[in-house]
Amino acid sequence: MKWADWTTGNTAWPFGTLVPDDVLYEFGGPAIFTKSIGLDDFLFYKSDEYSDGDYFVAVGVTPDEIDALKRGRLSIRGALNQSKCYIFDVDLDLNVRRFERKKISQLASLLPSSGVPLYANFKTAPDSVVQSTSPLAFKFFGDELQDGLMPLDIFKTLVTNVYDVVRRSFVPPSLSASRAGDLLAFPMRQPVLASLLIAIDHPSIDVGRLRRRNSTKGLDPNQLVVEAEAEGARFVESVERTVDVAMAGKVTKTFARDNFSLFDNINDIVPGEHGDVSKLQLSSYLAGQDVFIELDREVGEKIRFAYKSVRDKSVDITGVIVGMIEKSRSLILRNRFGREVTCYFVPSIYDDLLVRGELFIGRRLLVSGGFQKRDNRDLIKVDGAPKLL
């Protein structure tokens, strides 16, 4: 819709002048404000102006949504994305000339761009209430992710990649030496199309399976959930740090090597030059966080390039021993994101560590060496002795 095409509307406005209750943004007069009309609270947004009047979009909102908007936890577009929606033509004194109820889907061209916050110091903000209130949310943008329709293969790929990242990122330390995939569950809120929003709720533990296993039956499921959320928060903080580095300049090989496991975990979800995703928003309110991260293709490509520059070369990996193969002088290490890697040692170093009792299931190590990415289990040929943690 374009304002110039609007020729209908009701002229019998029964509630008088639109005197704002709370002006949130002013530019040549109130541009964004709230007003109570009858029993409802409305948010008004000035979308355009002409010589002797202004055009406003108005939507019904809740106090929580206004609070989220003021705190930078909800974008202007997100706050305006409501079912109860009207458009107004007013004079310069905010007297209503005409008004009409519309569907918000009809007004996309009249709203501000995605991610625009109320105040400039917030830089960017989530575009939906679900995104702003979920413990962890991923929102993907791209040419194929519009208008509530998208190719099924793209939807499947994005959901699968997000599932893999979440499953690997929440493994509690207490379960790091065992396969925890079937113990942790991640409820997902209803996905939202027109872009793709995947919102993850708080993780839960399958208590029945936990109690049936000898290795885990003594663990406290409530504590495991706390640990899982803390691990998820660490993951988000690591992504935020990586994005800050990428936005500041080139991501060095040293940084990528030191954070290789993280890069390996997120490589499939960050935007790239040739992928279907042009932008990713990642928000988190885990473990007391209030984090909102936005990666465009430029930032994502820096991360992808740094990952490729060290992949199949010498990297550092920290993990827990989950298997030992003495015949081949090798260990199976599981990193903090749940990815397993077979570690081949120089025989004399392996034998010495074994004799000294330094190698056992559950032992944490840091290994360095030549890395090979493989489908099922990665491979690293360890240079020298590992660092015992």
Coordinates of C-alpha atoms in Angstrom, one line a residue:
M1 CA 0.0 0.0 0.0
K2 CA 1.0 3.6 -0.7
W3 CA -0.4 6.5 1.1
A4 CA -1.2 8.2 -2.2
D5 CA -3.5 5.3 -3.1
W6 CA -5.6 5.6 0.1
T7 CA -8.9 7.1 -1.0
T8 CA -11.3 5.5 1.5
G9 CA -11.8 5.9 5.2
N10 CA -14.3 7.0 7.9
T11 CA -14.6 10.7 8.7
A12 CA -16.7 10.3 11.8
W13 CA -14.0 10.0 14.5
P14 CA -15.8 10.1 17.9
F15 CA -12.9 10.6 20.3
G16 CA -11.7 14.1 19.6
T17 CA -8.1 15.3 19.1
L18 CA -5.3 12.7 19.3
V19 CA -3.6 14.2 22.4
P20 CA -0.7 11.9 23.2
D21 CA -0.4 10.3 26.7
D22 CA 3.3 9.7 26.3
V23 CA 5.5 11.0 23.5
L24 CA 8.2 8.5 22.8
Y25 CA 9.8 10.3 19.8
E26 CA 9.4 13.8 18.5
F27 CA 10.4 15.3 15.2
G28 CA 8.5 18.3 14.1
G29 CA 5.8 17.3 16.5
P30 CA 4.9 13.9 18.1
A31 CA 6.1 11.2 15.7
I32 CA 5.8 8.1 18.0
F33 CA 3.4 8.3 20.9
T34 CA 1.0 6.3 23.0
K35 CA -2.7 7.1 23.6
S36 CA -5.5 5.4 25.5
I37 CA -8.7 5.2 23.4
G38 CA -11.6 3.6 25.2
L39 CA -10.3 0.6 27.1
D40 CA -7.3 0.0 24.8
D41 CA -3.8 1.5 24.6
F42 CA -2.5 2.4 21.2
L43 CA 0.9 3.1 19.7
F44 CA 0.9 5.7 17.0
Y45 CA 3.7 5.9 14.4
K46 CA 4.0 8.8 11.9
S47 CA 4.7 7.1 8.6
D48 CA 4.5 10.1 6.2
E49 CA 3.5 13.7 6.0
Y50 CA 2.1 16.2 3.5
S51 CA 1.7 20.0 3.4
D52 CA -1.0 20.4 6.0
G53 CA -1.2 17.0 7.7
D54 CA 0.4 13.7 8.7
Y55 CA -0.3 10.0 8.1
F56 CA -0.1 7.7 11.1
V57 CA -0.3 3.9 11.7
A58 CA -1.8 3.0 15.1
V59 CA -1.9 -0.4 16.7
G60 CA -3.2 -1.8 20.0
V61 CA -0.4 -2.6 22.4
T62 CA 0.2 -3.8 25.9
P63 CA 2.3 -2.1 28.7
D64 CA 4.9 -4.9 28.4
E65 CA 5.3 -4.2 24.7
I66 CA 5.8 -0.5 25.2
D67 CA 8.3 -1.3 28.0
A68 CA 10.2 -3.6 25.6
L69 CA 10.2 -0.9 23.0
K70 CA 11.6 1.7 25.4
R71 CA 14.3 -0.7 26.6
G72 CA 15.5 -1.7 23.1
R73 CA 14.2 -5.2 23.4
L74 CA 11.6 -4.7 20.6
S75 CA 12.0 -2.7 17.4
I76 CA 9.5 -0.1 16.2
R77 CA 8.4 -2.5 13.4
G78 CA 8.0 -5.3 15.9
A79 CA 5.9 -3.2 18.2
L80 CA 3.6 -2.2 15.3
N81 CA 3.2 -5.8 14.2
Q82 CA -0.2 -6.3 15.8
S83 CA -3.6 -7.6 14.9
K84 CA -5.6 -4.5 15.9
C85 CA -4.3 -1.9 13.4
Y86 CA -5.6 1.4 12.0
I87 CA -4.4 4.1 9.7
F88 CA -5.1 7.8 10.2
D89 CA -5.0 11.0 8.3
V90 CA -4.7 14.0 10.7
D91 CA -4.2 17.7 10.4
L92 CA -1.2 19.5 12.0
D93 CA -3.1 19.8 15.3
L94 CA -3.7 16.0 15.4
N95 CA -7.4 16.3 14.6
V96 CA -8.6 13.2 12.7
R97 CA -9.8 13.8 9.2
R98 CA -10.3 10.1 8.4
F99 CA -9.4 6.7 9.7
E100 CA -9.7 3.0 8.6
R101 CA -9.0 -0.4 10.1
K102 CA -6.5 -2.4 8.1
K103 CA -4.6 -5.7 8.3
I104 CA -1.0 -5.2 9.3
S105 CA 0.1 -7.4 6.4
Q106 CA -1.3 -4.7 4.0
L107 CA 0.9 -2.0 5.6
A108 CA 4.4 -3.4 5.2
S109 CA 5.6 -0.6 3.0
L110 CA 4.4 2.0 5.5
L111 CA 6.4 0.7 8.4
P112 CA 10.1 1.3 9.4
S113 CA 12.8 -1.1 8.3
S114 CA 13.4 -4.3 10.2
G115 CA 15.5 -4.0 13.4
V116 CA 15.1 -0.2 13.8
P117 CA 15.0 0.6 17.6
L118 CA 13.2 3.5 19.3
Y119 CA 16.5 5.2 20.2
A120 CA 19.6 5.2 18.1
N121 CA 21.9 4.2 21.0
F122 CA 20.4 0.7 20.9
K123 CA 21.7 0.2 17.3
T124 CA 19.3 -2.6 16.5
A125 CA 16.4 -4.5 18.2
P126 CA 14.3 -7.7 17.7
D127 CA 11.3 -7.5 15.4
S128 CA 8.8 -9.5 17.4
V129 CA 7.6 -10.1 20.9
V130 CA 8.3 -13.8 20.6
Q131 CA 11.9 -13.0 19.6
S132 CA 12.3 -10.5 22.4
T133 CA 11.0 -12.8 25.1
S134 CA 12.4 -16.2 24.1
P135 CA 15.4 -17.6 26.0
L136 CA 17.1 -18.1 22.7
A137 CA 15.9 -17.1 19.2
F138 CA 17.3 -17.2 15.7
K139 CA 15.8 -15.0 13.0
F140 CA 16.9 -15.5 9.4
F141 CA 16.4 -13.1 6.6
G142 CA 16.9 -13.6 2.8
D143 CA 15.4 -13.2 -0.6
E144 CA 13.7 -16.6 -0.3
L145 CA 12.4 -16.0 3.2
Q146 CA 9.6 -13.5 2.5
D147 CA 5.8 -13.2 2.5
G148 CA 5.2 -16.3 4.6
L149 CA 6.4 -18.7 1.9
M150 CA 9.8 -20.3 1.4
P151 CA 11.2 -23.4 -0.4
L152 CA 10.8 -26.5 1.8
D153 CA 14.5 -27.5 1.4
I154 CA 15.6 -24.1 2.8
F155 CA 13.3 -24.4 5.7
K156 CA 14.5 -28.0 6.4
T157 CA 18.2 -27.0 6.2
L158 CA 17.8 -24.0 8.5
V159 CA 15.8 -25.9 11.1
T160 CA 18.3 -28.8 11.0
N161 CA 21.3 -26.4 11.4
V162 CA 19.7 -24.6 14.3
Y163 CA 18.9 -27.9 16.0
D164 CA 22.5 -29.0 15.7
V165 CA 23.9 -25.8 17.1
V166 CA 21.4 -25.8 20.0
R167 CA 22.0 -29.4 20.8
R168 CA 25.7 -29.0 20.8
S169 CA 25.8 -25.7 22.7
F170 CA 23.8 -26.7 25.8
V171 CA 25.6 -29.8 27.0
P172 CA 26.1 -29.5 30.8
P173 CA 29.6 -30.2 32.1
S174 CA 28.2 -33.1 34.2
L175 CA 27.2 -34.8 31.0
S176 CA 30.1 -33.9 28.8
A177 CA 31.7 -37.3 29.1
S178 CA 28.5 -39.1 28.0
R179 CA 26.1 -38.9 25.2
A180 CA 23.5 -36.3 26.4
G181 CA 21.5 -35.8 23.2
D182 CA 18.6 -38.0 24.3
L183 CA 18.5 -36.5 27.8
L184 CA 18.1 -32.9 26.8
A185 CA 14.9 -31.6 25.2
F186 CA 14.5 -28.2 23.6
P187 CA 10.9 -27.0 23.3
M188 CA 10.4 -24.7 20.3
R189 CA 7.8 -22.1 20.0
Q190 CA 5.7 -21.9 16.9
P191 CA 8.0 -20.9 14.0
V192 CA 7.2 -17.6 12.2
L193 CA 7.6 -17.3 8.5
A194 CA 8.1 -14.2 6.4
S195 CA 11.7 -14.4 7.2
L196 CA 12.1 -17.4 9.5
L197 CA 12.0 -17.1 13.3
I198 CA 13.0 -20.1 15.4
A199 CA 12.5 -19.4 19.1
I200 CA 13.8 -21.9 21.6
D201 CA 12.3 -22.2 25.1
H202 CA 14.1 -23.3 28.3
P203 CA 15.7 -26.8 28.0
S204 CA 14.4 -29.7 30.0
I205 CA 15.8 -33.1 31.1
D206 CA 14.3 -36.5 30.4
V207 CA 14.2 -37.5 34.1
G208 CA 13.2 -41.1 33.3
R209 CA 16.2 -41.8 31.1
L210 CA 18.4 -40.0 33.5
R211 CA 17.4 -42.3 36.3
R212 CA 17.7 -45.5 34.2
R213 CA 21.4 -45.0 33.4
N214 CA 24.0 -45.9 36.0
S215 CA 26.3 -43.1 34.8
T216 CA 23.6 -40.4 35.4
K217 CA 21.1 -41.7 37.9
G218 CA 22.7 -39.8 40.7
L219 CA 22.6 -36.4 39.0
D220 CA 20.1 -33.7 39.9
P221 CA 17.9 -32.9 36.9
N222 CA 17.2 -29.3 38.1
Q223 CA 21.0 -28.6 38.4
L224 CA 21.5 -30.1 35.0
V225 CA 19.0 -27.6 33.5
V226 CA 20.9 -24.7 35.3
E227 CA 24.2 -26.0 33.9
A228 CA 22.7 -26.4 30.4
E229 CA 21.4 -22.8 30.4
A230 CA 24.7 -21.5 31.6
E231 CA 26.4 -23.4 28.7
G232 CA 23.9 -21.8 26.3
A233 CA 24.7 -18.4 27.7
R234 CA 28.4 -19.0 27.3
F235 CA 27.8 -19.9 23.7
V236 CA 25.9 -16.7 23.0
E237 CA 28.6 -14.6 24.7
S238 CA 31.2 -16.3 22.5
V239 CA 29.2 -15.5 19.4
E240 CA 28.8 -11.9 20.5
R241 CA 32.6 -11.6 21.1
T242 CA 33.3 -13.1 17.7
V243 CA 30.8 -10.8 15.9
D244 CA 32.4 -7.8 17.7
V245 CA 35.8 -8.9 16.4
A246 CA 34.5 -9.3 12.9
M247 CA 32.7 -5.9 12.9
A248 CA 36.0 -4.2 14.1
G249 CA 38.0 -5.6 11.2
K250 CA 39.5 -8.9 9.9
V251 CA 39.1 -12.0 12.0
T252 CA 42.7 -13.3 12.4
K253 CA 43.8 -16.9 12.0
T254 CA 45.0 -16.8 15.6
F255 CA 41.6 -15.9 16.9
A256 CA 39.9 -18.5 14.7
R257 CA 42.4 -21.2 15.9
D258 CA 41.9 -20.3 19.5
N259 CA 38.1 -20.4 19.1
F260 CA 38.0 -23.2 16.5
S261 CA 35.3 -25.3 18.2
L262 CA 32.9 -22.3 18.2
F263 CA 33.6 -21.5 14.6
D264 CA 33.0 -25.1 13.7
N265 CA 29.7 -25.0 15.5
I266 CA 28.3 -21.8 13.9
N267 CA 29.7 -22.1 10.4
D268 CA 26.4 -23.5 9.0
I269 CA 24.1 -20.8 10.3
V270 CA 26.1 -17.6 9.7
P271 CA 25.2 -15.7 6.5
G272 CA 27.6 -15.9 3.5
E273 CA 28.0 -14.4 0.1
H274 CA 26.4 -17.2 -1.8
G275 CA 23.9 -18.6 0.8
D276 CA 20.1 -18.2 1.1
V277 CA 20.5 -16.2 4.3
S278 CA 21.4 -12.5 4.1
K279 CA 21.1 -11.7 7.8
L280 CA 20.8 -13.5 11.1
Q281 CA 19.5 -12.0 14.4
L282 CA 20.4 -14.0 17.5
S283 CA 18.8 -12.9 20.8
S284 CA 19.1 -14.5 24.2
Y285 CA 17.8 -14.0 27.7
L286 CA 19.5 -17.1 29.2
A287 CA 21.0 -17.0 32.7
G288 CA 20.2 -13.4 33.2
Q289 CA 21.5 -12.3 29.7
D290 CA 20.0 -9.5 27.6
V291 CA 21.9 -10.0 24.3
F292 CA 20.9 -9.1 20.8
I293 CA 23.3 -9.8 17.9
E294 CA 22.9 -9.1 14.2
L295 CA 25.2 -10.6 11.5
D296 CA 24.9 -9.5 7.9
R297 CA 26.6 -11.2 5.0
E298 CA 29.8 -9.0 5.4
V299 CA 30.3 -10.1 9.0
G300 CA 29.3 -13.7 8.3
E301 CA 31.7 -14.0 5.4
K302 CA 34.6 -12.8 7.7
I303 CA 33.7 -15.6 10.1
R304 CA 33.4 -18.2 7.4
F305 CA 36.7 -17.1 5.7
A306 CA 38.5 -17.3 9.0
Y307 CA 37.1 -20.7 9.7
K308 CA 38.1 -22.0 6.3
S309 CA 41.6 -20.6 6.7
V310 CA 42.3 -22.8 9.7
R311 CA 40.2 -25.8 9.0
D312 CA 42.2 -28.8 7.8
K313 CA 45.3 -27.1 9.4
S314 CA 46.7 -26.8 12.9
V315 CA 44.0 -25.9 15.5
D316 CA 43.5 -26.1 19.2
I317 CA 40.6 -28.2 20.6
T318 CA 39.6 -28.6 24.2
G319 CA 37.5 -31.5 25.2
V320 CA 36.7 -34.5 27.4
I321 CA 38.0 -38.0 26.8
V322 CA 35.1 -40.2 26.0
G323 CA 37.0 -43.2 24.5
M324 CA 40.5 -44.7 24.4
I325 CA 42.0 -46.9 21.6
E326 CA 45.3 -48.2 23.0
K327 CA 46.2 -50.2 19.9
S328 CA 46.3 -47.1 17.7
R329 CA 47.5 -44.8 20.5
S330 CA 44.4 -42.6 20.0
L331 CA 41.7 -41.0 22.1
I332 CA 38.2 -39.9 21.3
L333 CA 37.7 -36.3 22.5
R334 CA 34.3 -34.6 22.8
N335 CA 34.5 -30.8 22.7
R336 CA 32.1 -28.5 24.6
F337 CA 29.7 -28.4 21.6
G338 CA 29.3 -32.2 21.6
R339 CA 31.5 -32.7 18.5
E340 CA 33.7 -35.8 18.7
V341 CA 37.3 -35.9 17.3
T342 CA 39.7 -38.8 17.1
C343 CA 43.1 -37.7 18.4
Y344 CA 46.2 -39.6 17.2
F345 CA 49.3 -39.2 19.3
V346 CA 53.0 -39.9 18.9
P347 CA 53.2 -43.5 20.4
S348 CA 55.9 -42.6 23.0
I349 CA 53.9 -39.6 24.3
Y350 CA 50.6 -41.7 24.5
D351 CA 52.4 -44.6 26.3
D352 CA 54.1 -42.2 28.8
L353 CA 50.8 -40.5 29.7
L354 CA 49.0 -43.8 30.0
V355 CA 51.7 -45.2 32.4
R356 CA 51.5 -42.1 34.5
G357 CA 47.7 -42.5 34.8
E358 CA 47.0 -39.2 33.0
L359 CA 44.6 -40.7 30.5
F360 CA 41.1 -41.7 31.6
I361 CA 37.5 -41.3 30.6
G362 CA 36.3 -37.9 31.7
R363 CA 39.7 -36.2 31.7
R364 CA 39.8 -32.8 30.1
L365 CA 42.6 -32.0 27.6
L366 CA 43.7 -29.3 25.2
V367 CA 45.3 -30.7 22.0
S368 CA 46.9 -29.0 19.1
G369 CA 47.6 -30.4 15.7
G370 CA 46.6 -30.9 12.1
F371 CA 42.8 -31.1 11.8
Q372 CA 40.6 -32.9 9.3
K373 CA 36.9 -32.3 9.1
R374 CA 34.9 -35.5 8.6
D375 CA 31.2 -36.3 8.4
N376 CA 30.9 -38.6 11.5
R377 CA 33.9 -37.9 13.6
D378 CA 36.7 -35.4 13.0
L379 CA 40.4 -36.2 13.1
I380 CA 43.4 -34.5 14.6
K381 CA 47.0 -35.6 14.5
V382 CA 48.3 -34.2 17.8
D383 CA 51.5 -32.2 17.8
G384 CA 53.5 -33.1 20.9
A385 CA 52.0 -33.6 24.4
P386 CA 48.5 -32.4 25.2
K387 CA 47.8 -29.8 27.9
L388 CA 46.2 -31.6 30.9
L389 CA 43.3 -29.6 32.4

